[in-house]
Coordinates of C-alpha atoms and ligand atoms in Angstrom, one line a residue:
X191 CA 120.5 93.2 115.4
X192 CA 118.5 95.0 112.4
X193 CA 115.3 95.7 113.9
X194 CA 113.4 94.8 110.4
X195 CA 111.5 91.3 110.8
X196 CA 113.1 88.6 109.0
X197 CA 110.4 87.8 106.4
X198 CA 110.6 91.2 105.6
X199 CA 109.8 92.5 101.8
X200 CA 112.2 94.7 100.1
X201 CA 111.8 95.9 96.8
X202 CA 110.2 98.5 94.4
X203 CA 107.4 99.7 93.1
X204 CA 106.3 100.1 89.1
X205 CA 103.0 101.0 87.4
X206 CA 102.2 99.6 83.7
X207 CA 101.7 103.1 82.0
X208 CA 104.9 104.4 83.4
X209 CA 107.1 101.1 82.3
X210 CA 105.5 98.9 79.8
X211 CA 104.9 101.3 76.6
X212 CA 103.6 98.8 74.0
X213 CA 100.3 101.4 74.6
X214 CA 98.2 99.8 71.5
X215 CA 100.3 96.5 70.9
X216 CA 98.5 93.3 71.2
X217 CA 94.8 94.2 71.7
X218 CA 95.7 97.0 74.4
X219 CA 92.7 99.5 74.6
X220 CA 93.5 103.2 75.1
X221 CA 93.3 104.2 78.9
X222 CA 93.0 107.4 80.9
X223 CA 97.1 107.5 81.0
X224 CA 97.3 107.4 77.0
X225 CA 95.2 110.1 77.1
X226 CA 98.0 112.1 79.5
X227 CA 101.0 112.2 77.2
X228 CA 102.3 115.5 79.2
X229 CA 101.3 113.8 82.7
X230 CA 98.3 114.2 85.3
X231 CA 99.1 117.7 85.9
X232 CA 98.0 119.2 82.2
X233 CA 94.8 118.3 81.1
X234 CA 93.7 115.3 79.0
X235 CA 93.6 114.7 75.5
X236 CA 90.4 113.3 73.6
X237 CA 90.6 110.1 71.1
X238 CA 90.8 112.8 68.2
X239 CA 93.2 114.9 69.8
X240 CA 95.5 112.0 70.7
X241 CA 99.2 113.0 70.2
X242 CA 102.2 110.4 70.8
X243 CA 103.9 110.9 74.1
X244 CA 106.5 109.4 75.8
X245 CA 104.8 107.3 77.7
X246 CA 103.9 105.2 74.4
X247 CA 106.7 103.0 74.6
X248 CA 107.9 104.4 78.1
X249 CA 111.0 101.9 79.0
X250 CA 110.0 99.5 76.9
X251 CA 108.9 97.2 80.0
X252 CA 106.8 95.3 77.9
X253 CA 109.8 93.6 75.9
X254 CA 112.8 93.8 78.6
X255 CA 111.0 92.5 81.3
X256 CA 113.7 89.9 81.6
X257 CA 116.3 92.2 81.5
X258 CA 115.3 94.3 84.4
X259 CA 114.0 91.5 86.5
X260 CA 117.2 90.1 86.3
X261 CA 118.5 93.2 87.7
X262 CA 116.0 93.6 89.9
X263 CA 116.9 89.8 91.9
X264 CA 120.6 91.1 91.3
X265 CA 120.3 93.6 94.1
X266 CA 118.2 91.3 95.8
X267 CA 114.6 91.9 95.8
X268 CA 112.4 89.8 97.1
X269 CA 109.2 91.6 96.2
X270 CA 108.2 93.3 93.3
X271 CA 105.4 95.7 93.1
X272 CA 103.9 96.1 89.2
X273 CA 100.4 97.0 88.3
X274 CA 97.8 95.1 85.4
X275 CA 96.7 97.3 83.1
X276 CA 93.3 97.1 83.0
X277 CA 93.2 98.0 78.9
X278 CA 95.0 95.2 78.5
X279 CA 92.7 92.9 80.1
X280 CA 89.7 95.1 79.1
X281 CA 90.4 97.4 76.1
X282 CA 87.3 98.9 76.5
X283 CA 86.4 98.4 79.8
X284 CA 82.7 97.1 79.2
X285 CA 84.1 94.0 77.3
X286 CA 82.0 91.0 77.9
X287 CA 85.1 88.7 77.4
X288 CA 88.5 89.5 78.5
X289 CA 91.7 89.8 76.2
X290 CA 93.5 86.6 75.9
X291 CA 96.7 88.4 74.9
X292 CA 96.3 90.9 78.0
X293 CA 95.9 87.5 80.3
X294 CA 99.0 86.0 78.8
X295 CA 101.3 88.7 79.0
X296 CA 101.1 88.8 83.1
X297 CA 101.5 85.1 82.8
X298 CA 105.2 85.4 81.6
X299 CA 105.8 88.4 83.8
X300 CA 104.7 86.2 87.0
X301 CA 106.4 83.4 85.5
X302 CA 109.6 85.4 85.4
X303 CA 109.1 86.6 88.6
X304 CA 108.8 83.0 90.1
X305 CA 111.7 81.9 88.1
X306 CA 113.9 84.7 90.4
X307 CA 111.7 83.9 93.8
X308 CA 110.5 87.5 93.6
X309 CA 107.1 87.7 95.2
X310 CA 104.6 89.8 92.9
X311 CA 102.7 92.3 94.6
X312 CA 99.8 93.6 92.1
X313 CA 97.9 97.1 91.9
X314 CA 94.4 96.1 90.4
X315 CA 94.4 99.9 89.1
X316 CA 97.6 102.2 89.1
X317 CA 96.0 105.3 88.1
X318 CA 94.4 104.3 84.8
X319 CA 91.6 102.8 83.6
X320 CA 90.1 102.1 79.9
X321 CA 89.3 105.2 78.2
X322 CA 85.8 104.2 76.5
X323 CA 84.7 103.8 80.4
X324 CA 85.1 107.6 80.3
X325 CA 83.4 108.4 76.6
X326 CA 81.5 106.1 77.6
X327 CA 79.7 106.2 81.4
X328 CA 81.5 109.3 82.5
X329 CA 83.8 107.1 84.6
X330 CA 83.6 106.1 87.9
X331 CA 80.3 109.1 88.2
X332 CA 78.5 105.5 86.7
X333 CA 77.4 103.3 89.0
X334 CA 77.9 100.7 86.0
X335 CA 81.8 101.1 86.6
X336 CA 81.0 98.7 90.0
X337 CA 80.2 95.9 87.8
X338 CA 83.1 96.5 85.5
X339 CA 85.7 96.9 88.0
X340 CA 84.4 93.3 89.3
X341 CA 84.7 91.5 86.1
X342 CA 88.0 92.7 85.8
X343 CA 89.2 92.1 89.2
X344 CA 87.4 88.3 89.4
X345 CA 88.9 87.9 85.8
X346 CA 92.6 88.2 87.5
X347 CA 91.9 86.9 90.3
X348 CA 91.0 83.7 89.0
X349 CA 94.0 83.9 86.1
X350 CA 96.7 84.4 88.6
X351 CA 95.3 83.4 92.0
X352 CA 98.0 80.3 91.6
X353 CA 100.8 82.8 91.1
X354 CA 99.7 86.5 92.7
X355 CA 99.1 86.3 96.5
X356 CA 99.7 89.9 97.7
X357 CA 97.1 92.5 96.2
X358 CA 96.1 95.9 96.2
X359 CA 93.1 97.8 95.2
X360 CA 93.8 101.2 93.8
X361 CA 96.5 103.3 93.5
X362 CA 96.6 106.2 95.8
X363 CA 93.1 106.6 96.2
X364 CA 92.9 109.8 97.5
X365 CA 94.3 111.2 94.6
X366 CA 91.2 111.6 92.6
X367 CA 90.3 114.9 95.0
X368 CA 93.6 116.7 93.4
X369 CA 93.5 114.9 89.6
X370 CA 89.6 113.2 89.1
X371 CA 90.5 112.3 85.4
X372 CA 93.1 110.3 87.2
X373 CA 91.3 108.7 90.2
X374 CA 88.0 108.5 88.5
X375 CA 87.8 108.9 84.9
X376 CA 86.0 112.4 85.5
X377 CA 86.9 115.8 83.8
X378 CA 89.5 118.0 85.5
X379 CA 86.8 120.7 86.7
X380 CA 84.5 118.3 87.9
X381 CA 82.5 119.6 90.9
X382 CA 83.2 117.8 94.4
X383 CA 79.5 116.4 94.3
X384 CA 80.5 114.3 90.9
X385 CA 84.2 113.7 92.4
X386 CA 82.6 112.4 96.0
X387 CA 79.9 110.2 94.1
X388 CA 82.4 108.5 91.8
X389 CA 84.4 107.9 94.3
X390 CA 81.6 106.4 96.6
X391 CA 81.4 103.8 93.4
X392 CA 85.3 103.0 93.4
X393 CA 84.8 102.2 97.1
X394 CA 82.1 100.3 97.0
X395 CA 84.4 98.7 94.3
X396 CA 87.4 98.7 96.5
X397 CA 85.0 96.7 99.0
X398 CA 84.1 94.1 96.4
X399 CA 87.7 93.5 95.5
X400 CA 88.6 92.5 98.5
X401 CA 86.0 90.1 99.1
X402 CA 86.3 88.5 95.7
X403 CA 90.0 88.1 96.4
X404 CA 89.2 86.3 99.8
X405 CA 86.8 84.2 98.2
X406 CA 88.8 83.1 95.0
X407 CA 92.3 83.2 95.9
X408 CA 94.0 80.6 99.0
X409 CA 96.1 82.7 101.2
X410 CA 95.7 86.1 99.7
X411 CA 96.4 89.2 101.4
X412 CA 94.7 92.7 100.4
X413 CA 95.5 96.0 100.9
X414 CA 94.5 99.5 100.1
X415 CA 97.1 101.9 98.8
X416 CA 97.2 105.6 100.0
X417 CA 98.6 108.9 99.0
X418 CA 100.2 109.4 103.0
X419 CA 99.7 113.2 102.9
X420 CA 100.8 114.0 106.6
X421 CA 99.9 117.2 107.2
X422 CA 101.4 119.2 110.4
X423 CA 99.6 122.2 112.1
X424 CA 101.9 125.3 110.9
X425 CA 102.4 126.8 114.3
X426 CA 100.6 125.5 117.9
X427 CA 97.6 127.9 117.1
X428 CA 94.7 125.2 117.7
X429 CA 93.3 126.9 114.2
X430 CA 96.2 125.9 112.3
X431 CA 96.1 122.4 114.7
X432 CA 92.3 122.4 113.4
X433 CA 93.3 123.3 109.7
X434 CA 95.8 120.2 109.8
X435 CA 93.3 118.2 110.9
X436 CA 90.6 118.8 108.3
X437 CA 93.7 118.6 105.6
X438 CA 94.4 115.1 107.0
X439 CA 90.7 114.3 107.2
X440 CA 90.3 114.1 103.8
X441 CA 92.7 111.6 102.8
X442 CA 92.2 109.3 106.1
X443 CA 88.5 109.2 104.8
X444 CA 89.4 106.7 102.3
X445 CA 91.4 104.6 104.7
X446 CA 89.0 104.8 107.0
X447 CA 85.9 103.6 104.9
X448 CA 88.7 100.7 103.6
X449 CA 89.6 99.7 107.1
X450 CA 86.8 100.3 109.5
X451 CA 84.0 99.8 106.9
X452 CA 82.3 103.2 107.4
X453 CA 81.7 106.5 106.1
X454 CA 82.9 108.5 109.5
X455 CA 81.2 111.0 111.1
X456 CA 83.8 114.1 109.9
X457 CA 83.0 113.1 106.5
X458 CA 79.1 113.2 106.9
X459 CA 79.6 116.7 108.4
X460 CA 82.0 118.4 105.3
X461 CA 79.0 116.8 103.2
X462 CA 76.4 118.4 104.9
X463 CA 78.0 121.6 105.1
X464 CA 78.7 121.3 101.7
X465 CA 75.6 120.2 100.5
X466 CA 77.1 117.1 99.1
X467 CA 74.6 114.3 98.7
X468 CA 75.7 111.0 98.0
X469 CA 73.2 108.5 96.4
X470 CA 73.6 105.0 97.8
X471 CA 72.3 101.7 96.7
X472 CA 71.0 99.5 99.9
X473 CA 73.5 97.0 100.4
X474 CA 76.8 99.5 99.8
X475 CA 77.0 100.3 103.3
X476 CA 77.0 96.6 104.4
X477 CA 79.3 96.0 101.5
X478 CA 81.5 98.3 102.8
X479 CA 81.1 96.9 106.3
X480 CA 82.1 94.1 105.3
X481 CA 85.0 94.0 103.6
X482 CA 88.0 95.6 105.8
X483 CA 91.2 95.3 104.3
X484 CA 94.1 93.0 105.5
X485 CA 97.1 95.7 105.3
X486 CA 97.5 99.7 105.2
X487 CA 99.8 100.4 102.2
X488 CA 101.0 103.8 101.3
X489 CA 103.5 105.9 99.2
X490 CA 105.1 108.6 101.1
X491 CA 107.0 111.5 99.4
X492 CA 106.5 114.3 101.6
X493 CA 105.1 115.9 104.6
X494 CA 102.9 118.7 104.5
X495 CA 102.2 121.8 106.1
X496 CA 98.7 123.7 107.1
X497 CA 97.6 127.3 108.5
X498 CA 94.2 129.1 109.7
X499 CA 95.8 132.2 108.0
X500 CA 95.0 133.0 104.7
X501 CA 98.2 134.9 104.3
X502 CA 100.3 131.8 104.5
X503 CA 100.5 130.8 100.9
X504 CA 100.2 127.4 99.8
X505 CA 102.4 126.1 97.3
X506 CA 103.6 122.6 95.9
X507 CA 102.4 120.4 92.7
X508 CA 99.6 118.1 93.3
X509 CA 99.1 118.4 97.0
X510 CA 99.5 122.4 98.1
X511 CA 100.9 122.5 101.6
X512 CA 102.7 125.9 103.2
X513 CA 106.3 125.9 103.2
X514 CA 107.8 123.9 106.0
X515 CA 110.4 126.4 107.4
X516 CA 112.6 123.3 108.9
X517 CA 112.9 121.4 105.4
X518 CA 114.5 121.0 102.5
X519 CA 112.9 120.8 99.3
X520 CA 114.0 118.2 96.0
X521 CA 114.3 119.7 92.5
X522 CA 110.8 119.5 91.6
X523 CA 109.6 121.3 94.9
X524 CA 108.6 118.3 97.8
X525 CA 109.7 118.6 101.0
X526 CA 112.0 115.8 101.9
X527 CA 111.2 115.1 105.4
X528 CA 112.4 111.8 106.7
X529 CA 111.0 111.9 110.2
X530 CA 107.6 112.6 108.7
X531 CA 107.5 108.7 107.6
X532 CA 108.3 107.3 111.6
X533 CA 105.3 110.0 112.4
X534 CA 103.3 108.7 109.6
X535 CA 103.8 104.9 110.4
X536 CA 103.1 105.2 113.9
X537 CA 99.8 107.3 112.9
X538 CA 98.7 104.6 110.6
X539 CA 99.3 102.2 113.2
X540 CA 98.3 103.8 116.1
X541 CA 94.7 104.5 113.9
X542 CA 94.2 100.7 112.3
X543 CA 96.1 98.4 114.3
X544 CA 96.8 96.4 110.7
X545 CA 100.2 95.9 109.1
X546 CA 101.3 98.8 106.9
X547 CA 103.4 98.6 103.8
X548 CA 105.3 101.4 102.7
X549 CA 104.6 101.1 98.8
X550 CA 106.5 103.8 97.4
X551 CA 109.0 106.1 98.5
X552 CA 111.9 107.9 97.2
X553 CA 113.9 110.6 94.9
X554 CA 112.8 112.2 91.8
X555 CA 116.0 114.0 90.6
X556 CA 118.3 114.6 87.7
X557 CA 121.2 112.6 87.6
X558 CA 124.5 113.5 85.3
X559 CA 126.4 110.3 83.6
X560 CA 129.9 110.8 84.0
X561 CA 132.1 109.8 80.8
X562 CA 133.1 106.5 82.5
X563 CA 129.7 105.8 82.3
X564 CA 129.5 106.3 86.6
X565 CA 126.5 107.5 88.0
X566 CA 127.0 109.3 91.2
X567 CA 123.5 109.6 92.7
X568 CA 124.6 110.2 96.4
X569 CA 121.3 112.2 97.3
X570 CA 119.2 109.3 96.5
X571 CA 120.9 107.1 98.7
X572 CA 120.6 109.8 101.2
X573 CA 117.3 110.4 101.0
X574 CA 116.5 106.8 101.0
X575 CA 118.9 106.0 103.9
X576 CA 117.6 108.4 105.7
X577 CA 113.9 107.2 105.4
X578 CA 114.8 103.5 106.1
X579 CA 116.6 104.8 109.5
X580 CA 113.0 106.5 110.0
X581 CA 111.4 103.3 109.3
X582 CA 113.7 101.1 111.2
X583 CA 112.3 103.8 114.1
X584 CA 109.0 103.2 113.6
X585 CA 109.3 99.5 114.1
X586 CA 111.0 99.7 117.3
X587 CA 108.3 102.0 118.0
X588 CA 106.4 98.6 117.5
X589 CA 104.9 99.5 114.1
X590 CA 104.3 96.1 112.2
X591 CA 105.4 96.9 109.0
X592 CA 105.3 94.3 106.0
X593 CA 107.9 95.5 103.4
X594 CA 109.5 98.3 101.5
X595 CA 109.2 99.0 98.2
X596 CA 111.2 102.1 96.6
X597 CA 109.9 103.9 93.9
X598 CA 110.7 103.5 90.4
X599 CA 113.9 101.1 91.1
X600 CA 114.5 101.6 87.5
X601 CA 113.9 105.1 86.1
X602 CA 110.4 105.6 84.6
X603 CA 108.4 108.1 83.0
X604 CA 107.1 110.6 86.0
X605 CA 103.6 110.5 86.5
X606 CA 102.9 113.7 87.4
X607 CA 105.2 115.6 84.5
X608 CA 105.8 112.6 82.0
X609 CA 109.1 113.9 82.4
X610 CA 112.1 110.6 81.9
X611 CA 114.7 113.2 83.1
X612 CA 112.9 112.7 86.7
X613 CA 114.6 110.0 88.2
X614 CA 114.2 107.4 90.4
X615 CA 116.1 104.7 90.2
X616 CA 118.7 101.9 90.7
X617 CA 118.9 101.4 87.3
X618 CA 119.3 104.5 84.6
X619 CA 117.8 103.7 81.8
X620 CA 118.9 106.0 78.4
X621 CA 115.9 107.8 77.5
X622 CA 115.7 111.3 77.4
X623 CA 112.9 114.3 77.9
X624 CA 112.6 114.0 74.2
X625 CA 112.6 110.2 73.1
X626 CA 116.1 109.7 72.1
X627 CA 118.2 107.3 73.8
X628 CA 119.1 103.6 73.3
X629 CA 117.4 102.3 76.0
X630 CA 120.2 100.4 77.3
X631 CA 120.3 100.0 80.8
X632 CA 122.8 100.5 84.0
X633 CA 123.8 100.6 87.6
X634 CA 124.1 103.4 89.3
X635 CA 126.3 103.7 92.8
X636 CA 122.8 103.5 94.8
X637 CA 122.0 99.9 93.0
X638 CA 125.2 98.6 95.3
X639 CA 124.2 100.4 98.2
X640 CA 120.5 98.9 98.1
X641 CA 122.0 95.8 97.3
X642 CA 123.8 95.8 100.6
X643 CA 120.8 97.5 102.5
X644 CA 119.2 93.9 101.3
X645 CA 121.5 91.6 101.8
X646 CA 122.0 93.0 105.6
X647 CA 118.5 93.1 106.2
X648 CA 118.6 96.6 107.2
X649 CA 121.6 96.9 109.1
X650 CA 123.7 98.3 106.3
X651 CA 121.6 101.6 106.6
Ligands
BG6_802 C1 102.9 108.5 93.2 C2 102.4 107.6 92.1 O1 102.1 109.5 93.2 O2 104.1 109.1 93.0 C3 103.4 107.2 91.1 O3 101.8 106.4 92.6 C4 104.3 108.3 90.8 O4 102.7 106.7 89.9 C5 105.0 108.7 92.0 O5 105.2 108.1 89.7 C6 106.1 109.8 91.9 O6 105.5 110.9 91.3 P1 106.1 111.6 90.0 O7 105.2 112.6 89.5 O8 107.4 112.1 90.4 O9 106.3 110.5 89.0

């Protein structure tokens, strides 16, 4: 007995700018990711200061994608979660006509995909966007971006609605509070009044999505996709249990407005005690209302940690959190808490009573290739393992859960650092920190080990 439902999804999880390169080939526009050669954490480049970075060919995605699908069915997926670049569809975002070439290209990757009965599972907007929309409108802070994002998002729909059944909205949504360039095209000191309105507009957006995707493609499911920042109380101090509630507060929001269609009342207090005022269009709120989506999806990395006391220091890249006394940390400084993701599902759960997908998860670490070409990566597969025992938990907690997709099955260029010597996958791939490397691809010991995971449905783990 496995415990995972048998028309479970397992797979992983890629984003465009992080695999495809190809950044200006075939009528690409720039996006907000080109513009991030050093990665979200270091501040963004204009068109005139534009230097290459790594990220401008990346893996090479965009000409091996038969290669590494291959791969991917080898160990046995029968998911795979990509995103569209938008540029590609859109170079500049306020196009009145899409890109033909853009168009085509996911036609051969879903093609592929078919070929290999991998089911495609597509993020509308994995953290970029065209870069004019920023020169441009000033990002999502224009209402205008509503009507763009709809083009785009009917423009797919109706390209691949024969091929692409699973969808999801935005990338970690909640991400545009810690990087707005990022989430929402804004600059990095943008003031939470700009950040909160542009990301009313991706909302309202996010809403739209999901009814155009009911209405134009049969059978479609549609999720949202969120950062899952847990956050624990430090101690049992009801200030600290307060403190972890407002920390988890502010990324719920988003799942909240996607799932129960309104701004909750927690929210309308911070922006009343902040003086945040949000300027609404009639209708948004009954768009809102009614578009719930069908799934929860989320990535999950890490748990986090929060305390009333200001002396508690807080610490971490991208999301701060106080250091968790009980937990390890990876190289790059997140917490690797396993039992954090059975919490996490059976919060989600508990909250929404929808499906959830666990759309990311895993280790970003070094890994040394031995001279017979071996790659020992024992951590990841404990860090994984341990994560899918959690999971396995949560369902016989009675979680429904959808699928699993790993992050970066094949190594990628990190988001947050653009570093390549960040690793996540199954599959090394021979690019280095500083571009050299054949890109020639290979399996490392975990690539079996998932393989089996697979192939047992679980009970390997
Ligand atoms: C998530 C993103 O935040 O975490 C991915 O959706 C990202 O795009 C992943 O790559 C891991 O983060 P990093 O910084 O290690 O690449």
């Amino acid at each position: 007995m496995t415990h995972f439902p048998d028309n479970f999804l397992w797979g992983g999880a890629i984003a465009a700018n992080q695999v495809e390169g190809a950044f200006d080939r075939d009528g690409k526009g720039l996006s907000t990711s080109d513009m991030l050669p050093n990665g979200i954490l270091s501040p963004h480049q204009s068109r005139e200061e534009r230097t290459p970075g790594i990220k401008d060919l990346a893996i090479d995605f965009y000409n091996r994608y038969p290669e590494d699908i291959a791969l991917f069915k080898e160990m046995g997926f029968n998911c795979l979660r990509l995103s569209i670049a938008w540029s590609r569809i859109f170079p500049n975002g306020d196009d009145e006509a899409p890109n033909e070439a853009g168009l085509a290209y996911y036609h051969k990757i879903f093609d592929e995909l078919a070929c290999h009965d991998i089911t495609p599972f597509v993020t509308l907007s994995h953290y970029e966007m065209p870069y004019a929309l920023t020169e441009r409108y000033n990002g999502w802070g224009d209402r205008h971006l509503i009507g763009f994002f709809e083009r785009y998002a009917r423009t797919v729909f109706e390209a691949y609605k024969d091929k692409v059944k699973l969808w999801l909205t935005f990338n970690e949504i909640n991400m545009s509070l810690h990087a707005p360039f990022t989430g929402v095209g804004l600059p990095e000191g943008a003031s939470e009044q700009q950040i909160y309105q542009a990301i009313h507009h991706q909302l309202v957006a996010s809403a739209r999505a999901v009814r155009l995707c009911h209405d134009i493609v049969p059978n479609a499911r549609i999720g949202n996709m969120l950062l899952g920042a847990i956050t624990y109380p430090y101690n049992c101090n009801p200030d600290d249990v307060i403190a972890a509630m407002n920390e988890n507060n502010k990324w719920l929001f988003f799942g909240d407005v996607q799932t129960r269609g309104k701004y909750p009342g927690y929210m309308l207090r911070y922006f009343r005690d902040q003086g945040i005022d949000i300027a609404m269009e009639d209708g948004d709120l009954d768009e809102l209302a009614q578009a719930s989506v069908d799934f929860i999806s989320f990535s999950y990395y890490a748990s986090g940690c929060a305390s009333a006391d200001p002396k508690q220091k807080e610490v971490g890249n991208i999301v701060d959190s106080v250091p968790n006394p009980y937990l390890e940390k990876s190289e790059w400084g997140w917490l690797i808490d396993p039992k954090g993701l059975r919490i996490l599902l059976n919060f989600l759960y508990d909250r929404y009573q929808k499906p959830l997908f666990i759309v990311e998860n895993g280790l970003g670490a070094r890994d040394d290739v031995l001279h017979t070409g071996e790659i020992n990566d024992d951590y990841r597969i404990a860090y994984l393992n341990d994560h899918l025992v959690q999971a396995r938990e949560a369902i016989l907690d009675g979680v429904d859960l959808m699928g699993f997709t790993s992050w970066g099955p094949i190594d990628l260029v990190s988001n947050s650092t653009a570093q390549m010597s960040k690793r996540y996958g199954f599959i090394y791939v021979d690019r280095h920190d500083d571009g050299s490397g054949t890109l020639e691809r290979s399996r490392k010991k975990s690539f079996e080990w998932y393989k089996k995971v697979i192939a047992s449905n679980g009970a390997a783990l």
